[in-house]
Coordinates of C-alpha atoms in Angstrom, one line a residue:
M972 CA 4.0 19.8 -18.3
L973 CA 3.1 16.1 -17.7
A974 CA 0.6 14.2 -19.8
T975 CA -0.7 10.8 -18.7
F976 CA -2.8 8.4 -20.7
D977 CA -5.4 5.6 -20.1
E978 CA -5.7 2.2 -21.6
Y979 CA -7.5 3.6 -24.6
L980 CA -4.7 6.1 -25.6
Q981 CA -6.8 8.9 -24.3
L982 CA -5.2 11.9 -22.5
R983 CA -6.2 11.3 -18.9
D984 CA -4.3 13.9 -16.8
L985 CA -2.7 17.1 -17.9
Y986 CA -0.4 18.7 -15.3
Y987 CA 0.8 22.3 -15.6
P988 CA 2.8 24.2 -14.5
Y989 CA 4.2 21.6 -12.1
V990 CA 4.6 17.9 -12.5
G991 CA 1.8 16.7 -10.2
M992 CA 0.1 20.1 -9.8
E993 CA -2.4 21.4 -11.3
D994 CA -4.3 18.6 -13.1
H995 CA -6.4 20.4 -15.7
T996 CA -8.4 17.3 -16.4
T997 CA -9.3 16.0 -12.8
F998 CA -10.4 12.6 -11.6
R999 CA -12.9 10.6 -13.8
H1000 CA -12.5 12.9 -16.8
F1001 CA -10.5 12.4 -20.0
H1002 CA -10.0 13.8 -23.5
R1003 CA -11.6 11.8 -26.3
V1004 CA -10.3 10.9 -29.7
G1005 CA -12.9 9.7 -32.3
F1006 CA -13.1 8.7 -36.0
W1007 CA -15.9 9.1 -38.6
T1008 CA -16.1 7.5 -42.0
E1009 CA -18.9 6.5 -44.3
G1010 CA -21.6 7.6 -41.9
R1011 CA -20.2 5.6 -38.9
F1012 CA -18.5 6.9 -35.8
S1013 CA -16.3 5.4 -33.1
W1014 CA -14.5 6.8 -30.0
L1015 CA -11.2 5.0 -29.0
N1016 CA -12.8 3.9 -25.7
D1017 CA -16.0 2.3 -27.1
G1018 CA -14.6 -1.2 -27.1
S1019 CA -14.2 -1.6 -30.9
W1020 CA -10.5 -0.9 -31.1
E1021 CA -7.5 -3.2 -30.7
I1022 CA -5.0 -1.1 -28.8
H1023 CA -1.3 -1.7 -28.1
I1024 CA 0.5 0.9 -25.9
Q1025 CA 4.2 1.3 -25.4
Y1026 CA 7.2 3.7 -25.6
A1027 CA 9.7 4.0 -28.3
E1028 CA 12.9 2.3 -26.9
D1029 CA 14.9 4.4 -24.5
T1030 CA 12.6 7.5 -24.9
L1031 CA 9.6 9.2 -23.5
V1032 CA 7.9 9.2 -26.9
G1033 CA 4.9 7.0 -27.3
N1034 CA 5.0 4.3 -29.9
S1035 CA 1.4 2.8 -29.8
S1036 CA -1.2 1.6 -32.2
A1037 CA -5.0 1.3 -32.5
E1038 CA -7.0 -0.6 -35.1
N1039 CA -10.7 -0.7 -35.8
K1040 CA -11.4 -3.5 -38.3
N1041 CA -15.0 -2.6 -38.6
L1042 CA -14.2 0.9 -39.6
G1043 CA -11.2 -0.1 -41.7
I1044 CA -8.9 2.3 -39.9
K1045 CA -5.4 1.7 -38.4
V1046 CA -3.6 4.4 -36.4
H1047 CA 0.0 4.6 -35.2
F1048 CA 0.4 7.1 -32.3
E1049 CA 3.6 9.0 -31.3
D1050 CA 2.9 11.1 -28.2
L1051 CA 5.3 13.4 -26.4
V1052 CA 5.8 16.5 -24.4
Y1053 CA 8.5 18.7 -26.0
T1054 CA 11.7 19.1 -24.1
T1055 CA 12.1 22.9 -24.2
S1056 CA 8.5 24.3 -24.5
D1057 CA 5.2 23.5 -22.9
I1058 CA 3.9 21.6 -25.9
F1059 CA 2.1 18.3 -25.9
M1060 CA 2.0 16.7 -29.4
R1061 CA 0.5 13.7 -31.0
K1062 CA 1.7 12.4 -34.4
M1063 CA -1.0 10.0 -35.9
T1064 CA -0.2 8.0 -38.9
I1065 CA -3.7 7.0 -40.1
Q1066 CA -4.3 4.3 -42.7
N1067 CA -7.3 3.5 -44.7
T1068 CA -7.2 -0.3 -44.6
T1069 CA -10.1 -0.8 -47.1
D1070 CA -9.9 -1.2 -50.8
R1071 CA -12.0 1.9 -51.6
Q1072 CA -11.5 5.7 -51.6
R1073 CA -13.2 7.4 -48.7
D1074 CA -13.2 10.4 -46.4
I1075 CA -12.0 10.0 -42.8
R1076 CA -12.7 12.6 -40.1
V1077 CA -10.7 12.7 -36.8
F1078 CA -12.2 14.4 -33.8
F1079 CA -10.5 15.6 -30.6
S1080 CA -12.8 16.5 -27.7
H1081 CA -11.1 18.3 -24.7
D1082 CA -12.8 18.3 -21.3
I1083 CA -10.4 20.8 -19.7
H1084 CA -10.8 21.8 -16.1
L1085 CA -8.7 24.9 -15.5
Y1086 CA -7.1 24.9 -12.1
G1087 CA -8.6 21.5 -11.5
D1088 CA -12.3 22.7 -11.6
K1089 CA -14.8 23.8 -14.2
M1090 CA -16.0 27.4 -13.6
Q1091 CA -15.4 30.9 -14.9
D1092 CA -13.6 29.4 -17.9
T1093 CA -13.7 30.7 -21.4
A1094 CA -13.4 28.5 -24.6
Q1095 CA -13.3 30.3 -27.9
Y1096 CA -12.2 29.8 -31.5
E1097 CA -9.2 31.8 -32.5
P1098 CA -9.6 32.5 -36.3
A1099 CA -6.2 34.0 -36.8
L1100 CA -4.6 30.8 -35.4
N1101 CA -7.2 28.3 -36.6
A1102 CA -7.3 26.9 -33.0
V1103 CA -9.4 26.7 -29.9
L1104 CA -8.4 28.5 -26.8
H1105 CA -9.3 27.7 -23.2
Y1106 CA -8.3 30.2 -20.6
R1107 CA -8.9 31.5 -17.1
K1108 CA -6.7 33.9 -15.1
H1109 CA -3.1 32.7 -15.6
R1110 CA -3.8 29.4 -17.4
Y1111 CA -4.0 29.3 -21.2
F1112 CA -4.4 26.2 -23.4
L1113 CA -4.3 26.4 -27.2
I1114 CA -5.6 23.3 -29.1
S1115 CA -5.0 22.8 -32.8
G1116 CA -3.0 20.7 -35.3
R1117 CA -2.5 20.1 -39.0
W1118 CA -2.2 17.4 -41.6
E1119 CA 1.3 16.8 -43.0
N1120 CA 0.2 18.6 -46.2
G1121 CA -0.4 21.8 -44.1
S1122 CA -4.2 21.9 -43.9
G1123 CA -5.5 22.5 -40.4
L1124 CA -8.7 21.8 -38.6
D1125 CA -11.8 22.3 -40.7
Q1126 CA -14.5 22.4 -38.0
Y1127 CA -14.8 23.3 -34.3
T1128 CA -17.3 23.9 -31.6
V1129 CA -17.3 25.0 -28.0
G1130 CA -20.1 24.6 -25.5
K1131 CA -21.3 23.9 -22.0
S1132 CA -20.6 20.7 -20.2
E1133 CA -21.3 19.3 -16.7
Y1134 CA -23.9 22.0 -16.3
M1135 CA -27.7 21.8 -16.5
G1136 CA -27.4 18.2 -17.7
K1137 CA -25.2 18.9 -20.6
E1138 CA -22.7 16.1 -21.4
G1139 CA -20.3 18.0 -23.6
T1140 CA -19.5 18.9 -27.2
F1141 CA -18.2 15.4 -27.9
R1142 CA -21.9 14.4 -28.5
D1143 CA -22.0 16.9 -31.3
A1144 CA -19.2 15.0 -33.1
E1145 CA -21.0 11.7 -33.4
D1146 CA -22.8 12.6 -36.6
G1147 CA -19.5 13.7 -38.2
E1148 CA -20.4 17.4 -38.1
L1149 CA -19.7 20.2 -35.6
Q1150 CA -22.0 23.2 -35.1
G1151 CA -19.2 25.8 -35.1
N1152 CA -20.2 27.7 -31.9
A1153 CA -17.3 30.2 -31.5
I1154 CA -17.3 31.0 -27.8
E1155 CA -18.7 29.9 -24.4
Q1156 CA -18.1 30.8 -20.8
G1157 CA -18.5 29.1 -17.4
S1158 CA -18.4 25.3 -17.4
V1159 CA -17.1 24.6 -20.9
D1160 CA -15.4 22.1 -23.2
S1161 CA -14.5 22.0 -26.9
T1162 CA -14.2 19.7 -29.9
I1163 CA -12.2 20.1 -33.2
R1164 CA -12.3 18.1 -36.5
F1165 CA -9.7 17.3 -39.1
S1166 CA -10.8 15.8 -42.5
E1167 CA -9.0 14.1 -45.4
S1168 CA -9.8 11.9 -48.3
F1169 CA -7.9 8.6 -48.4
A1170 CA -7.2 6.3 -51.4
P1171 CA -7.4 2.5 -50.8
G1172 CA -4.7 1.5 -48.4
E1173 CA -3.3 5.0 -48.2
E1174 CA -1.6 6.5 -45.1
K1175 CA -1.7 10.1 -44.0
I1176 CA -0.1 11.9 -41.1
L1177 CA -2.0 14.2 -38.7
Y1178 CA -0.3 16.3 -36.0
Q1179 CA -2.4 17.5 -33.1
W1180 CA -1.1 19.6 -30.2
I1181 CA -2.0 21.4 -26.9
L1182 CA 0.1 24.4 -26.0
A1183 CA 0.2 25.6 -22.4
G1184 CA 1.1 29.0 -21.0
K1185 CA 0.5 31.6 -18.3
K1186 CA -0.1 34.3 -20.9
Y1187 CA -1.6 34.3 -24.4
E1188 CA 1.8 35.5 -25.8
E1189 CA 3.5 32.3 -24.6
L1190 CA 1.1 30.3 -26.7
C1191 CA 1.9 32.3 -29.7
R1192 CA 5.6 31.8 -29.2
S1193 CA 5.2 28.0 -28.9
L1194 CA 3.0 28.0 -32.0
D1195 CA 5.7 29.9 -33.9
R1196 CA 8.2 27.4 -32.7
I1197 CA 6.2 24.5 -34.1
L1198 CA 5.8 26.2 -37.5
E1199 CA 9.5 27.2 -37.5
L1200 CA 10.9 23.7 -36.7
S1201 CA 8.0 21.6 -38.1
P1202 CA 6.1 19.1 -36.0
N1203 CA 8.1 16.2 -37.2
N1204 CA 11.4 17.8 -36.3
I1205 CA 10.1 18.5 -32.8
I1206 CA 9.3 14.8 -32.5
E1207 CA 12.7 13.8 -33.8
H1208 CA 14.5 16.2 -31.4
T1209 CA 12.5 14.9 -28.4
R1210 CA 13.2 11.3 -29.3
D1211 CA 17.0 12.0 -29.7
F1212 CA 17.1 14.0 -26.5
W1213 CA 15.8 11.2 -24.4
K1214 CA 18.1 8.7 -26.0
K1215 CA 21.0 10.8 -25.1
W1216 CA 19.6 11.6 -21.6
V1217 CA 19.3 8.0 -20.6
E1218 CA 22.8 7.0 -22.0
K1219 CA 25.1 7.7 -19.0
K1220 CA 28.8 6.8 -19.3
V1221 CA 28.8 6.3 -15.5
L1222 CA 26.8 3.1 -16.1
E1223 CA 29.0 0.2 -17.1
L1224 CA 26.4 -2.0 -18.7
E1225 CA 28.4 -4.1 -21.2
S1226 CA 28.1 -7.3 -19.2
V1227 CA 24.5 -6.7 -18.2
Q1228 CA 21.7 -8.6 -20.1
P1229 CA 20.0 -6.4 -22.7
E1230 CA 16.6 -6.8 -21.2
I1231 CA 17.9 -5.6 -17.8
Q1232 CA 19.7 -2.7 -19.5
S1233 CA 16.4 -1.7 -21.1
F1234 CA 14.5 -2.1 -17.8
L1235 CA 17.0 0.1 -16.0
K1236 CA 16.7 2.8 -18.7
R1237 CA 12.9 2.7 -18.7
S1238 CA 13.0 3.0 -14.9
L1239 CA 15.1 6.1 -15.1
L1240 CA 12.9 7.6 -17.7
I1241 CA 9.7 7.0 -15.7
I1242 CA 11.4 8.6 -12.7
R1243 CA 12.1 11.6 -14.9
T1244 CA 8.4 11.9 -15.7
Q1245 CA 7.6 12.0 -12.0
T1246 CA 10.1 14.8 -11.2
D1247 CA 9.3 18.4 -11.4
K1248 CA 11.7 21.0 -12.8
D1249 CA 11.9 22.7 -9.4
G1250 CA 13.1 19.5 -7.7
A1251 CA 10.1 17.7 -6.2
I1252 CA 10.3 14.0 -6.8
I1253 CA 6.6 12.9 -6.8
A1254 CA 5.3 9.6 -5.5
A1255 CA 2.8 9.0 -8.4
N1256 CA 0.9 11.2 -10.8
D1257 CA -2.2 9.2 -11.3
S1258 CA -5.6 10.7 -10.3
D1259 CA -7.3 7.3 -10.1
I1260 CA -6.5 7.0 -6.4
M1261 CA -9.0 9.8 -5.8
K1262 CA -11.7 7.2 -5.7
F1263 CA -10.3 5.7 -2.5
N1264 CA -9.7 8.8 -0.3
K1265 CA -10.6 11.9 -2.3
D1266 CA -6.9 12.6 -2.5
T1267 CA -4.0 11.8 -4.8
Y1268 CA -0.4 10.6 -4.6
T1269 CA 0.9 13.7 -6.4
Y1270 CA 3.0 14.7 -3.4
M1271 CA 6.7 14.7 -2.5
W1272 CA 7.4 12.5 0.5
P1273 CA 10.9 13.5 1.6
R1274 CA 11.7 9.8 2.3
D1275 CA 10.7 8.6 -1.2
G1276 CA 12.4 11.6 -2.8
A1277 CA 15.6 11.0 -0.8
L1278 CA 15.8 7.3 -1.7
V1279 CA 15.1 8.0 -5.4
S1280 CA 17.7 10.8 -5.4
M1281 CA 20.3 8.3 -4.1
A1282 CA 19.6 6.1 -7.1
L1283 CA 19.9 9.1 -9.4
S1284 CA 23.3 10.0 -7.8
E1285 CA 24.6 6.5 -8.5
T1286 CA 23.4 6.7 -12.1
G1287 CA 24.9 10.1 -12.8
Y1288 CA 22.0 12.6 -12.8
E1289 CA 23.6 15.4 -10.8
S1290 CA 21.3 18.3 -11.8
M1291 CA 18.2 16.4 -10.8
V1292 CA 19.6 15.6 -7.3
Q1293 CA 20.8 19.2 -6.9
D1294 CA 17.3 20.4 -7.6
F1295 CA 15.9 17.9 -5.1
L1296 CA 18.4 19.0 -2.4
F1297 CA 17.6 22.7 -2.9
F1298 CA 13.9 21.9 -2.8
C1299 CA 14.4 20.2 0.6
E1300 CA 16.2 23.4 1.8
R1301 CA 13.1 25.3 1.1
I1302 CA 10.7 23.0 3.1
I1303 CA 12.7 22.4 6.3
T1304 CA 10.9 24.0 9.3
K1305 CA 12.7 26.6 11.5
D1306 CA 13.2 23.8 14.1
G1307 CA 15.0 21.6 11.7
Y1308 CA 12.7 18.8 10.5
V1309 CA 10.4 18.2 7.6
L1310 CA 6.7 17.4 7.7
H1311 CA 4.7 14.5 6.3
K1312 CA 4.6 15.4 2.6
Y1313 CA 4.6 18.4 0.2
N1314 CA 3.0 19.7 -2.9
P1315 CA 5.3 20.1 -6.0
D1316 CA 5.4 23.9 -5.4
G1317 CA 6.8 23.3 -1.9
S1318 CA 3.6 24.0 0.0
V1319 CA 2.6 21.6 2.8
G1320 CA 0.6 18.6 1.6
S1321 CA -2.4 16.9 3.2
S1322 CA -1.7 14.7 6.2
W1323 CA -3.3 12.2 8.5
H1324 CA -0.7 12.6 11.3
A1325 CA -2.4 14.1 14.3
K1326 CA -0.7 16.7 16.6
I1327 CA -2.5 15.3 19.6
K1328 CA -3.5 11.7 20.6
D1329 CA -5.0 10.5 23.9
G1330 CA -4.6 14.0 25.2
I1331 CA -0.9 14.1 24.5
I1332 CA 0.6 16.6 22.1
Q1333 CA 3.0 15.0 19.6
L1334 CA 5.0 16.0 16.6
P1335 CA 3.2 14.8 13.5
I1336 CA 6.2 13.6 11.6
Q1337 CA 8.3 10.6 10.5
E1338 CA 11.9 11.3 11.6
D1339 CA 13.4 9.2 8.8
E1340 CA 12.1 11.7 6.3
S1341 CA 14.4 14.4 7.8
A1342 CA 17.4 12.0 8.3
L1343 CA 17.3 10.6 4.8
I1344 CA 17.8 14.0 3.3
L1345 CA 21.2 14.1 4.9
V1346 CA 21.9 10.5 3.7
A1347 CA 20.9 11.6 0.2
M1348 CA 23.2 14.6 0.4
Q1349 CA 26.1 12.4 1.5
K1350 CA 25.5 10.1 -1.5
Y1351 CA 25.4 13.1 -3.8
H1352 CA 28.8 14.2 -2.4
E1353 CA 30.3 10.7 -2.8
C1354 CA 29.2 10.5 -6.4
F1355 CA 29.9 14.1 -7.6
H1356 CA 32.4 15.7 -5.1
N1357 CA 30.7 19.0 -5.6
I1358 CA 31.8 20.7 -2.3
E1359 CA 30.2 24.0 -3.4
V1360 CA 26.7 22.6 -3.2
I1361 CA 27.4 21.0 0.2
Q1362 CA 28.8 24.3 1.5
K1363 CA 25.8 26.3 0.2
L1364 CA 23.4 23.9 2.0
Y1365 CA 25.5 23.4 5.2
D1366 CA 23.9 25.8 7.6
T1367 CA 20.4 25.5 6.1
V1368 CA 20.2 21.7 5.8
V1369 CA 23.1 19.8 7.4
L1370 CA 23.4 21.8 10.5
K1371 CA 19.7 22.5 10.9
I1372 CA 18.6 18.8 10.5
G1373 CA 21.6 17.5 12.4
N1374 CA 21.1 19.7 15.4
W1375 CA 17.4 18.8 15.5
M1376 CA 18.1 15.1 15.5
T1377 CA 20.5 15.5 18.4
R1378 CA 17.6 17.0 20.4
F1379 CA 14.8 14.7 19.3
V1380 CA 16.0 11.9 21.6
E1381 CA 14.5 9.9 24.5
G1382 CA 16.7 11.1 27.4
K1383 CA 17.3 7.8 29.3
T1384 CA 17.5 5.2 26.5
G1385 CA 19.3 7.4 23.9
L1386 CA 16.8 6.2 21.3
P1387 CA 15.0 8.7 19.0
L1388 CA 11.7 9.9 20.3
P1389 CA 8.6 8.2 18.8
S1390 CA 7.4 9.0 15.3
Y1391 CA 5.4 7.3 12.7
D1392 CA 6.8 4.1 11.0
P1393 CA 7.6 4.1 7.3
W1394 CA 4.2 2.6 6.5
E1395 CA 2.5 5.4 8.4
E1396 CA 0.6 3.0 10.5
H1397 CA 2.1 3.1 14.0
R1398 CA 3.7 5.8 16.2
A1399 CA 6.6 4.2 18.1
I1400 CA 10.4 4.0 18.2
S1401 CA 11.1 1.7 15.3
S1402 CA 14.3 0.0 14.3
Y1403 CA 13.9 1.4 10.8
T1404 CA 13.6 5.0 12.0
A1405 CA 16.5 4.6 14.5
S1406 CA 18.6 3.2 11.7
C1407 CA 17.8 6.2 9.4
T1408 CA 18.6 8.6 12.3
F1409 CA 22.0 6.9 12.8
A1410 CA 22.7 7.2 9.1
G1411 CA 21.6 10.8 9.0
L1412 CA 23.9 11.8 11.9
M1413 CA 26.8 9.9 10.3
A1414 CA 26.1 11.8 7.1
A1415 CA 26.0 15.1 9.0
S1416 CA 29.3 14.2 10.6
S1417 CA 31.0 13.4 7.3
L1418 CA 29.6 16.5 5.5
S1419 CA 30.7 18.6 8.4
E1420 CA 34.2 17.3 8.2
E1421 CA 34.3 17.8 4.4
T1422 CA 33.4 21.4 4.8
G1423 CA 35.9 22.0 7.7
H1424 CA 33.3 22.1 10.5
F1425 CA 35.3 19.7 12.7
A1426 CA 33.6 20.4 16.0
D1427 CA 30.2 19.7 14.5
A1428 CA 31.6 16.6 12.9
K1429 CA 32.8 15.2 16.2
R1430 CA 29.5 16.1 17.9
F1431 CA 27.3 14.4 15.3
L1432 CA 29.5 11.3 15.3
E1433 CA 29.2 11.0 19.1
H1434 CA 25.4 11.2 18.8
A1435 CA 25.3 8.6 16.1
E1436 CA 27.3 6.2 18.2
K1437 CA 24.8 6.7 21.1
I1438 CA 21.9 5.9 18.7
K1439 CA 23.8 2.7 17.6
N1440 CA 24.4 1.6 21.2
A1441 CA 20.7 2.3 22.1
I1442 CA 19.6 0.1 19.1
S1443 CA 21.7 -2.8 20.4
S1444 CA 20.5 -2.3 23.9
H1445 CA 16.8 -1.8 23.4
L1446 CA 15.7 -2.9 20.0
Y1447 CA 17.2 -6.4 19.9
S1448 CA 15.4 -9.4 21.3
E1449 CA 17.7 -12.0 23.0
K1450 CA 14.7 -14.3 23.2
D1451 CA 13.9 -14.2 19.5
Q1452 CA 17.5 -13.6 18.4
R1453 CA 16.5 -10.8 16.1
F1454 CA 15.5 -7.1 16.1
Y1455 CA 12.1 -5.8 17.1
K1456 CA 10.1 -3.8 14.6
S1457 CA 9.6 -1.2 17.3
V1458 CA 9.3 -0.5 21.0
M1459 CA 7.4 1.9 23.3
V1460 CA 9.3 3.6 26.1
L1461 CA 8.1 5.1 29.4
D1462 CA 10.4 6.8 31.8
G1463 CA 13.4 5.2 30.2
K1464 CA 12.1 1.7 30.2
V1465 CA 10.7 -0.4 27.4
I1466 CA 7.1 -1.1 28.2
D1467 CA 6.0 -2.7 24.9
E1468 CA 7.6 -4.5 22.0
D1469 CA 6.3 -5.0 18.5
T1470 CA 7.7 -8.3 17.3
T1471 CA 6.3 -8.1 13.8
V1472 CA 8.7 -9.3 11.2
D1473 CA 8.9 -6.3 8.9
A1474 CA 10.8 -5.7 5.6
S1475 CA 12.0 -2.3 6.9
L1476 CA 14.3 -4.1 9.4
A1477 CA 16.7 -4.5 6.4
F1478 CA 17.6 -0.8 7.0
L1479 CA 19.6 -1.9 10.0
W1480 CA 22.3 -3.0 7.5
K1481 CA 21.3 -0.9 4.5
M1482 CA 21.9 2.3 6.6
G1483 CA 25.2 0.9 7.9
V1484 CA 24.3 0.5 11.5
F1485 CA 25.6 -3.0 11.6
P1486 CA 27.5 -5.0 9.0
V1487 CA 25.7 -7.6 6.9
D1488 CA 27.6 -10.5 8.5
D1489 CA 26.6 -9.5 12.1
V1490 CA 24.8 -12.6 13.4
R1491 CA 21.9 -10.4 14.6
I1492 CA 21.4 -9.1 11.1
E1493 CA 21.7 -12.6 9.6
N1494 CA 19.0 -13.9 12.0
T1495 CA 16.8 -10.9 11.3
M1496 CA 17.0 -11.3 7.6
K1497 CA 16.4 -15.0 7.8
A1498 CA 13.2 -14.2 9.8
I1499 CA 12.1 -11.9 7.0
E1500 CA 12.7 -14.6 4.4
R1501 CA 10.9 -17.2 6.6
E1502 CA 7.9 -15.0 7.5

């Protein structure tokens, strides 16, 4: 489960059962939080709240605040997804900032889109659980909560929304009362209410949760877990877990400035939020990009995943990298390459790489995505020396991708065949892709030798050397004294050069093709700085 929030502390995306798939809120929708007191009502997004959003240090637990001076209400939010169950929980410490006794009512309106749409759903009140249930097929969400003193929600309603002009049950909340409709089907939403009386200046704690499951029984088990442990213990456990997770002994940080240490840990934690339990490292789980292309970034690009996994290896997160490598094993085609991008469940993602252009059939890929999987595997082995994992993946990953790369070559120049550049803008033979191919073959050679496949090791090394020589011969400009971004080749001859100064040229040394003190590399990097 992954929960994302907007600038108003409102739940914006709710992913389950994969990080990045399915979003049970969908683009342009969100789940509202509102407050009523003394005949006045306010939603968190109505512009009357002063909101500050952050995490608790070194955790994935929210530590945010919202204050409405007109209402005389201040709220401290602690938001989290539990580490061992599909439970999203909010702890709200609510303060009456006025000098008078009064009632405060808190409303949560949930605009759930099961499976990413709004049809054939059921929302109903569960009297035995004092909760509202949304379900369809194999997706169940149970919504409830309780005050610290044990009292639960005191009103609820379910109804139609986005259908026949109906806005949703959140409108029912704005007079402070809910109608109590117990069930609705089709295009539905729900709202629940919690009420308490506050003395002047008094604080009270409210816990609210959403439980996810594929069966009703799973929700009941999660609810039992909350009641067994207590909501506050779940929050403390989650906070403690993330603090321990991000403290890696492999990182020698004593001499590093505290703010840089904090930034490193926050980066690792954010990476963790974008990584599914089955190994997919997702580019970005933010539905807002839908407004540009009616698509999202909730995909696993093998390139992005490989580069991130290399950083995770260097920082000691072996199990995450293992999961990524076994995910890659599942997506490699029978010919030995990976496609453009993938969904978190391993199915092929959307693409804009054509299989034919100008009447010529072409492979709709970026070769670096296949090559970098091997580079990531080599980094994994360097950091963890887990030869068993490499052996398990040898035939299905190392040999498969390595053999394909030795075939995917322009016969006369020795360069890789054309594929799309890292920015997915041009199809050509780029210095970047050639560098990644060289590194992938070198990794295949090293991993082959480690596992005793010496003939394969020698063969991959020879092909890597050919790629390196071809880069020197065909991708370097004597005139400009630096490397080209890319070239086009016809019948073994370069017929066009792209002289664009491009940041990806740094991969010529990052991938170990040439040393950093090679004058050609120095000139290329100076050109990048200059341009």
